[in-house]
Amino acid sequence: MSLIQRNEELTSLERVGLTLQRKEVDRIPAIPLVCGASYRVLGTRYDKWSQDAEIATQSLLAAQELIGQDAFLLLVDLSVEAADFGQELIFPRYSTAYPDFNNQYIKKPAEYEKIKKVNPRETKRMKQVIDIIKGLSKEKGNEVAIMGFIYGPLGVLSQIRGHKDLFVDLIKHPEEVLAAVDVITDVLVEYAIAQVEAGAHAVCVDPLYSSGTVLRNTTWEKFEGPYLKRIADAIRTAGAGVAIHNCGGGVYFEEVIKWADPVAISVAHPAHGSKDWEEHAKTWGQKVITIGCSDPANTGLVFTADEVLEDCKKQIDLFKKHDAGFILSTGCEFPPNGNLLNAAAMVEASRRYGRTSK
């Protein structure tokens, strides 16, 4: 049973779907991005959770029963795809996996040609995510929204090459980078389709470098924009919705919408060109659904439950004021070792303050 007494007019799936269509719902959906943090509900370890589809599936189901969030997000870690292209990873016992940066799969520009196509349905880690989606779909696919997750092709490449060296290569070896991005994109297209076939109602793509804190907008467009479009088009053709996640500062909403045309964008900070959330809601609230924007560190590690309620109320009121499309969420993944009761408090905030029915 959830910690919260439920008396809902819609299922979570209906609530999220109608919100994305800008139709009337009973309340604003609440989706704290509880991904890896779910490992703690069943008392397992993070390294086991992130390498075992059955453990992850059962943990996510148990966490959703506890917290009551309106969607699952299938973010395991940002190294899932890179591992299947050959990058060695480190799996901490109680935290997120990451590449072995002392042993990058691509050590010099001439090695970009090592990137070869793989079948995500047969690889170790991407297949694991597909299997988790299948498990969630079987158990909750008619009740709770399932959002797949894919790291954008440039992000995947950065995990394999290393961020610093990749950024140098964007300038000195652009053709080699683009060739590798092209191969990765082909695989990610198939990965996206496989997630939809497994039961994902939408797939969230993370083009992390489409923000002012990382790359210029023109640079990002050159190296990832057209490739993002290929992935987004494949998701829509497969019959699912397209969402974007980017927790960087100053996300390029205009350019991302141009290339991906998503129904929603998940962010931690106001869009590029917006000085605050008020301006963000005015500018983008009628153009795309914003998923956000609770600070995950504060929400998961600092705030009391009452402070979470207060913080979420401010967000809900602001977006309501501008009649802006909004789904209450953390701006990035809920901390793996954060206070899960605060995630439940976010859902409670949507029930108390997010009523929208007339």
Coordinates of C-alpha atoms in Angstrom, one line a residue:
M1 CA 0.0 0.0 0.0
S2 CA 1.0 3.6 -0.6
L3 CA 1.8 5.7 2.3
I4 CA -0.9 8.1 1.0
Q5 CA -4.7 7.3 1.1
R6 CA -5.8 7.4 -2.6
N7 CA -9.1 8.6 -3.9
E8 CA -8.3 9.3 -7.5
E9 CA -10.7 10.1 -10.4
L10 CA -8.2 9.0 -13.0
T11 CA -5.5 6.3 -13.2
S12 CA -1.9 7.7 -13.3
L13 CA -1.6 6.7 -17.0
E14 CA -4.8 8.6 -17.9
R15 CA -3.7 11.6 -15.9
V16 CA -0.3 11.8 -17.6
G17 CA -1.7 11.1 -21.0
L18 CA -4.4 13.7 -20.8
T19 CA -2.0 16.3 -19.4
L20 CA 0.3 15.8 -22.3
Q21 CA -2.7 16.4 -24.6
R22 CA -3.6 19.5 -22.6
K23 CA -6.9 18.1 -21.6
E24 CA -8.7 18.4 -18.3
V25 CA -7.4 16.2 -15.5
D26 CA -8.3 15.7 -11.8
R27 CA -4.9 17.0 -10.7
I28 CA -1.5 17.8 -11.9
P29 CA 0.6 14.6 -12.3
A30 CA 3.5 14.1 -9.9
I31 CA 6.5 12.3 -11.1
P32 CA 9.5 12.5 -8.7
L33 CA 12.2 10.8 -10.8
V34 CA 12.7 7.9 -8.4
C35 CA 14.9 5.6 -10.4
G36 CA 17.9 4.1 -8.7
A37 CA 16.6 5.2 -5.3
S38 CA 14.0 2.4 -5.6
Y39 CA 16.8 -0.1 -4.8
R40 CA 16.3 0.8 -1.1
V41 CA 12.7 -0.2 -0.9
L42 CA 13.5 -3.9 -1.2
G43 CA 16.8 -3.6 0.7
T44 CA 19.1 -4.6 -2.1
R45 CA 22.3 -2.9 -3.3
Y46 CA 22.6 -0.3 -6.0
D47 CA 25.1 -2.4 -8.0
K48 CA 22.8 -5.3 -8.0
W49 CA 19.8 -3.2 -8.9
S50 CA 21.6 -1.7 -11.9
Q51 CA 22.7 -5.0 -13.3
D52 CA 19.7 -7.3 -12.7
A53 CA 16.4 -6.6 -14.6
E54 CA 14.2 -8.6 -12.2
I55 CA 15.6 -6.8 -9.1
A56 CA 15.2 -3.5 -10.7
T57 CA 11.6 -4.3 -11.9
Q58 CA 10.5 -5.4 -8.5
S59 CA 12.2 -2.4 -6.8
L60 CA 10.5 0.1 -9.1
L61 CA 7.1 -1.5 -8.6
A62 CA 7.5 -1.5 -4.8
A63 CA 8.7 2.1 -4.9
Q64 CA 5.7 3.2 -6.9
E65 CA 3.3 1.5 -4.5
L66 CA 5.1 3.3 -1.6
I67 CA 5.3 6.7 -3.2
G68 CA 2.4 6.8 -5.6
Q69 CA 4.1 8.7 -8.5
D70 CA 2.3 8.8 -11.8
A71 CA 5.0 7.4 -14.0
F72 CA 8.1 5.2 -14.1
L73 CA 11.2 6.6 -15.7
L74 CA 13.7 4.0 -17.0
L75 CA 16.9 5.9 -16.2
V76 CA 19.3 3.3 -14.8
D77 CA 22.4 5.4 -15.4
L78 CA 24.0 7.4 -18.1
S79 CA 26.5 4.6 -19.0
V80 CA 23.9 2.0 -20.1
E81 CA 24.5 2.5 -23.9
A82 CA 28.2 3.2 -23.6
A83 CA 28.8 -0.1 -21.9
D84 CA 27.3 -2.0 -24.8
F85 CA 29.6 -0.2 -27.2
G86 CA 32.6 -1.5 -25.3
Q87 CA 33.2 1.0 -22.4
E88 CA 34.2 -0.5 -19.1
L89 CA 32.3 0.6 -16.1
I90 CA 32.7 0.9 -12.4
F91 CA 29.7 -0.2 -10.3
P92 CA 29.8 1.3 -6.8
R93 CA 27.8 -0.8 -4.2
Y94 CA 25.5 2.1 -3.2
S95 CA 25.7 4.6 -6.0
T96 CA 25.4 5.1 -9.8
A97 CA 27.6 3.2 -12.2
Y98 CA 30.1 5.3 -14.3
P99 CA 32.8 4.8 -16.9
D100 CA 36.3 3.9 -15.9
F101 CA 37.8 7.2 -16.9
N102 CA 41.3 5.8 -16.6
N103 CA 40.5 3.3 -19.3
Q104 CA 38.4 5.0 -22.0
Y105 CA 37.3 2.8 -24.9
I106 CA 38.3 5.5 -27.3
K107 CA 41.7 6.9 -26.3
K108 CA 42.6 8.9 -29.4
P109 CA 40.7 10.4 -32.4
A110 CA 41.8 7.6 -34.8
E111 CA 39.9 5.2 -32.6
Y112 CA 36.4 6.6 -33.3
E113 CA 36.1 4.0 -36.0
K114 CA 36.0 1.4 -33.2
I115 CA 32.3 2.4 -32.7
K116 CA 30.4 -0.4 -34.4
K117 CA 26.7 -1.1 -34.6
V118 CA 25.3 -3.4 -32.0
N119 CA 21.8 -4.9 -31.5
P120 CA 20.3 -3.4 -28.3
R121 CA 17.9 -6.3 -28.1
E122 CA 20.9 -8.7 -27.6
T123 CA 23.4 -6.6 -25.6
K124 CA 23.7 -6.8 -21.9
R125 CA 22.7 -3.4 -20.5
M126 CA 20.3 -2.0 -23.1
K127 CA 18.5 -5.4 -23.2
Q128 CA 18.2 -5.1 -19.4
V129 CA 16.3 -1.8 -19.7
I130 CA 14.1 -3.3 -22.3
D131 CA 13.4 -6.3 -20.0
I132 CA 12.5 -3.9 -17.1
I133 CA 10.0 -2.1 -19.3
K134 CA 8.5 -5.4 -20.2
G135 CA 8.1 -6.3 -16.6
L136 CA 6.7 -3.0 -15.6
S137 CA 4.3 -3.1 -18.6
K138 CA 3.0 -6.5 -17.6
E139 CA 2.3 -5.5 -14.0
K140 CA 1.3 -1.8 -14.3
G141 CA 1.2 -0.9 -18.0
N142 CA -2.6 -0.2 -17.9
E143 CA -2.4 1.9 -14.8
V144 CA 0.9 3.8 -14.6
A145 CA 2.7 5.7 -17.3
I146 CA 6.0 4.1 -18.4
M147 CA 8.7 6.4 -19.8
G148 CA 11.7 4.8 -21.5
F149 CA 15.0 6.6 -21.4
I150 CA 17.8 7.1 -23.9
Y151 CA 21.0 9.1 -23.5
G152 CA 21.5 11.3 -26.5
P153 CA 24.2 10.1 -29.0
L154 CA 26.7 12.9 -28.2
G155 CA 26.3 12.0 -24.5
V156 CA 26.9 8.3 -25.2
L157 CA 30.0 9.2 -27.0
S158 CA 31.2 11.4 -24.2
Q159 CA 31.0 8.4 -21.9
I160 CA 33.2 6.4 -24.3
R161 CA 35.7 9.1 -25.1
G162 CA 35.7 11.3 -22.0
H163 CA 34.1 14.7 -21.9
K164 CA 37.2 16.8 -22.1
D165 CA 38.7 15.0 -25.0
L166 CA 35.4 14.9 -26.9
F167 CA 35.0 18.6 -26.6
V168 CA 38.5 19.1 -28.1
D169 CA 37.6 16.7 -30.9
L170 CA 34.5 18.6 -31.8
I171 CA 36.9 21.4 -32.9
K172 CA 39.9 19.4 -34.2
H173 CA 38.3 16.2 -35.5
P174 CA 34.6 17.0 -36.3
E175 CA 34.3 14.4 -39.1
E176 CA 35.5 11.6 -36.9
V177 CA 33.1 12.6 -34.2
L178 CA 30.1 12.9 -36.6
A179 CA 30.8 9.5 -38.1
A180 CA 30.7 7.9 -34.6
V181 CA 27.5 9.9 -33.7
D182 CA 25.9 8.6 -36.8
V183 CA 26.6 4.9 -35.9
I184 CA 25.5 5.5 -32.3
T185 CA 22.2 7.1 -33.6
D186 CA 21.4 4.1 -35.7
V187 CA 21.6 1.9 -32.6
L188 CA 19.7 4.3 -30.4
V189 CA 16.9 4.3 -33.0
E190 CA 16.6 0.6 -32.7
Y191 CA 16.8 0.9 -28.9
A192 CA 14.0 3.4 -28.9
I193 CA 11.8 1.2 -31.0
A194 CA 12.5 -1.8 -28.7
Q195 CA 11.5 0.2 -25.7
V196 CA 8.2 1.1 -27.3
E197 CA 7.6 -2.5 -28.3
A198 CA 8.3 -3.5 -24.7
G199 CA 5.5 -1.3 -23.5
A200 CA 6.9 2.3 -23.0
H201 CA 4.1 4.8 -23.5
A202 CA 6.8 7.5 -24.2
V203 CA 10.5 7.6 -24.5
C204 CA 12.6 10.4 -22.8
V205 CA 15.8 11.3 -24.7
D206 CA 18.5 13.2 -22.9
P207 CA 20.5 15.5 -25.2
L208 CA 22.5 16.8 -22.2
Y209 CA 24.7 19.2 -24.2
S210 CA 21.8 21.2 -25.6
S211 CA 22.2 23.8 -22.9
G212 CA 24.1 27.1 -22.4
T213 CA 26.2 25.6 -19.6
V214 CA 27.9 23.2 -22.0
L215 CA 27.9 24.0 -25.7
R216 CA 26.8 26.9 -28.0
N217 CA 23.5 26.3 -29.6
T218 CA 25.0 26.2 -33.1
T219 CA 27.6 23.7 -32.0
W220 CA 25.0 21.5 -30.4
E221 CA 22.8 21.6 -33.4
K222 CA 25.6 20.6 -35.7
F223 CA 26.7 17.6 -33.7
E224 CA 23.4 16.3 -32.3
G225 CA 20.4 18.1 -33.6
P226 CA 19.7 16.1 -36.8
Y227 CA 20.6 12.9 -35.0
L228 CA 18.1 13.7 -32.2
K229 CA 15.5 14.2 -34.9
R230 CA 16.1 10.7 -36.2
I231 CA 15.5 9.2 -32.8
A232 CA 12.4 11.3 -32.1
D233 CA 10.8 10.5 -35.4
A234 CA 11.4 6.8 -34.8
I235 CA 9.7 7.0 -31.4
R236 CA 6.7 8.7 -32.9
T237 CA 6.5 6.2 -35.8
A238 CA 6.6 3.4 -33.3
G239 CA 3.5 4.9 -31.6
A240 CA 4.9 6.5 -28.5
G241 CA 5.3 10.1 -27.2
V242 CA 8.6 11.9 -27.3
A243 CA 9.9 13.7 -24.2
I244 CA 13.2 15.4 -23.5
H245 CA 15.2 15.5 -20.3
N246 CA 18.1 18.0 -19.7
C247 CA 19.2 19.1 -16.3
G248 CA 21.7 21.5 -17.6
G249 CA 21.4 25.3 -17.1
G250 CA 19.7 27.2 -19.8
V251 CA 18.3 24.4 -22.0
Y252 CA 17.9 25.5 -25.7
F253 CA 14.1 25.0 -25.8
E254 CA 13.8 26.6 -29.3
E255 CA 16.5 24.4 -30.8
V256 CA 15.4 21.2 -29.0
I257 CA 11.8 21.8 -30.1
K258 CA 13.0 22.4 -33.7
W259 CA 14.7 19.0 -33.9
A260 CA 12.7 16.8 -31.6
D261 CA 9.2 18.3 -31.4
P262 CA 8.6 16.8 -27.9
V263 CA 5.4 16.9 -26.0
A264 CA 7.3 17.6 -22.8
I265 CA 10.7 18.8 -21.6
S266 CA 12.0 17.8 -18.2
V267 CA 14.3 20.5 -16.7
A268 CA 16.0 21.6 -13.5
H269 CA 16.5 25.2 -14.6
P270 CA 14.6 27.8 -16.6
A271 CA 15.0 27.7 -20.4
H272 CA 17.7 29.6 -22.1
G273 CA 16.8 33.2 -22.3
S274 CA 14.4 33.1 -19.3
K275 CA 15.7 34.8 -16.2
D276 CA 13.5 32.9 -13.8
W277 CA 10.6 30.4 -13.7
E278 CA 8.0 33.1 -14.1
E279 CA 9.5 34.1 -17.4
H280 CA 9.9 30.5 -18.4
A281 CA 6.2 29.7 -17.7
K282 CA 5.1 32.8 -19.7
T283 CA 7.4 32.0 -22.6
W284 CA 7.0 28.3 -22.9
G285 CA 3.9 27.3 -21.0
Q286 CA 1.7 27.2 -24.0
K287 CA 4.3 25.6 -26.3
V288 CA 5.4 22.5 -24.5
I289 CA 4.7 20.8 -21.2
T290 CA 7.4 21.5 -18.5
I291 CA 8.3 18.6 -16.3
G292 CA 10.1 19.9 -13.2
C293 CA 11.3 21.7 -11.4
S294 CA 12.1 20.7 -7.8
D295 CA 15.8 20.8 -6.9
P296 CA 16.6 17.0 -6.4
A297 CA 19.3 17.6 -3.8
N298 CA 17.1 19.8 -1.6
T299 CA 14.1 17.7 -2.1
G300 CA 15.8 14.4 -1.4
L301 CA 18.5 15.3 1.1
V302 CA 17.8 18.7 2.8
F303 CA 14.1 19.6 3.1
T304 CA 11.6 18.3 5.6
A305 CA 8.4 16.9 4.3
D306 CA 6.6 20.2 5.1
E307 CA 9.3 22.1 3.2
V308 CA 8.7 19.9 0.2
L309 CA 5.0 20.6 0.3
E310 CA 5.6 24.3 0.5
D311 CA 8.2 24.2 -2.4
C312 CA 5.9 22.2 -4.6
K313 CA 2.9 24.4 -3.9
K314 CA 4.9 27.4 -5.1
Q315 CA 5.7 25.7 -8.4
I316 CA 2.2 24.5 -8.9
D317 CA 0.8 28.0 -8.2
L318 CA 3.2 29.6 -10.6
F319 CA 2.4 27.4 -13.5
K320 CA -1.3 27.5 -12.8
K321 CA -1.1 31.3 -12.8
H322 CA 0.1 31.3 -16.4
D323 CA -2.1 28.4 -17.5
A324 CA 1.1 26.7 -18.4
G325 CA 1.5 23.0 -19.1
F326 CA 3.1 21.4 -16.1
I327 CA 4.0 18.1 -14.5
L328 CA 5.4 18.2 -11.0
S329 CA 8.8 16.5 -10.8
T330 CA 12.3 16.7 -9.6
G331 CA 14.5 18.5 -12.1
C332 CA 16.8 15.5 -12.3
E333 CA 17.0 12.0 -10.8
F334 CA 15.9 11.8 -7.2
P335 CA 19.1 11.1 -5.1
P336 CA 19.8 7.4 -4.9
N337 CA 20.1 7.7 -1.1
G338 CA 17.6 10.4 -0.6
N339 CA 14.6 10.4 1.7
L340 CA 11.8 8.5 -0.1
L341 CA 9.2 10.0 2.2
N342 CA 10.0 13.4 0.6
A343 CA 9.2 11.8 -2.8
A344 CA 5.9 10.8 -1.4
A345 CA 5.4 14.3 -0.1
M346 CA 5.7 15.6 -3.7
V347 CA 2.8 13.4 -4.7
E348 CA 0.8 14.6 -1.7
A349 CA 1.5 18.2 -2.8
S350 CA -0.1 17.5 -6.2
R351 CA -3.1 16.0 -4.4
R352 CA -3.5 19.0 -2.0
Y353 CA -2.6 21.9 -4.4
G354 CA -2.8 20.5 -7.9
R355 CA -6.5 20.0 -8.4
T356 CA -7.6 21.2 -11.8
S357 CA -11.1 19.8 -12.3
K358 CA -13.9 22.4 -12.4

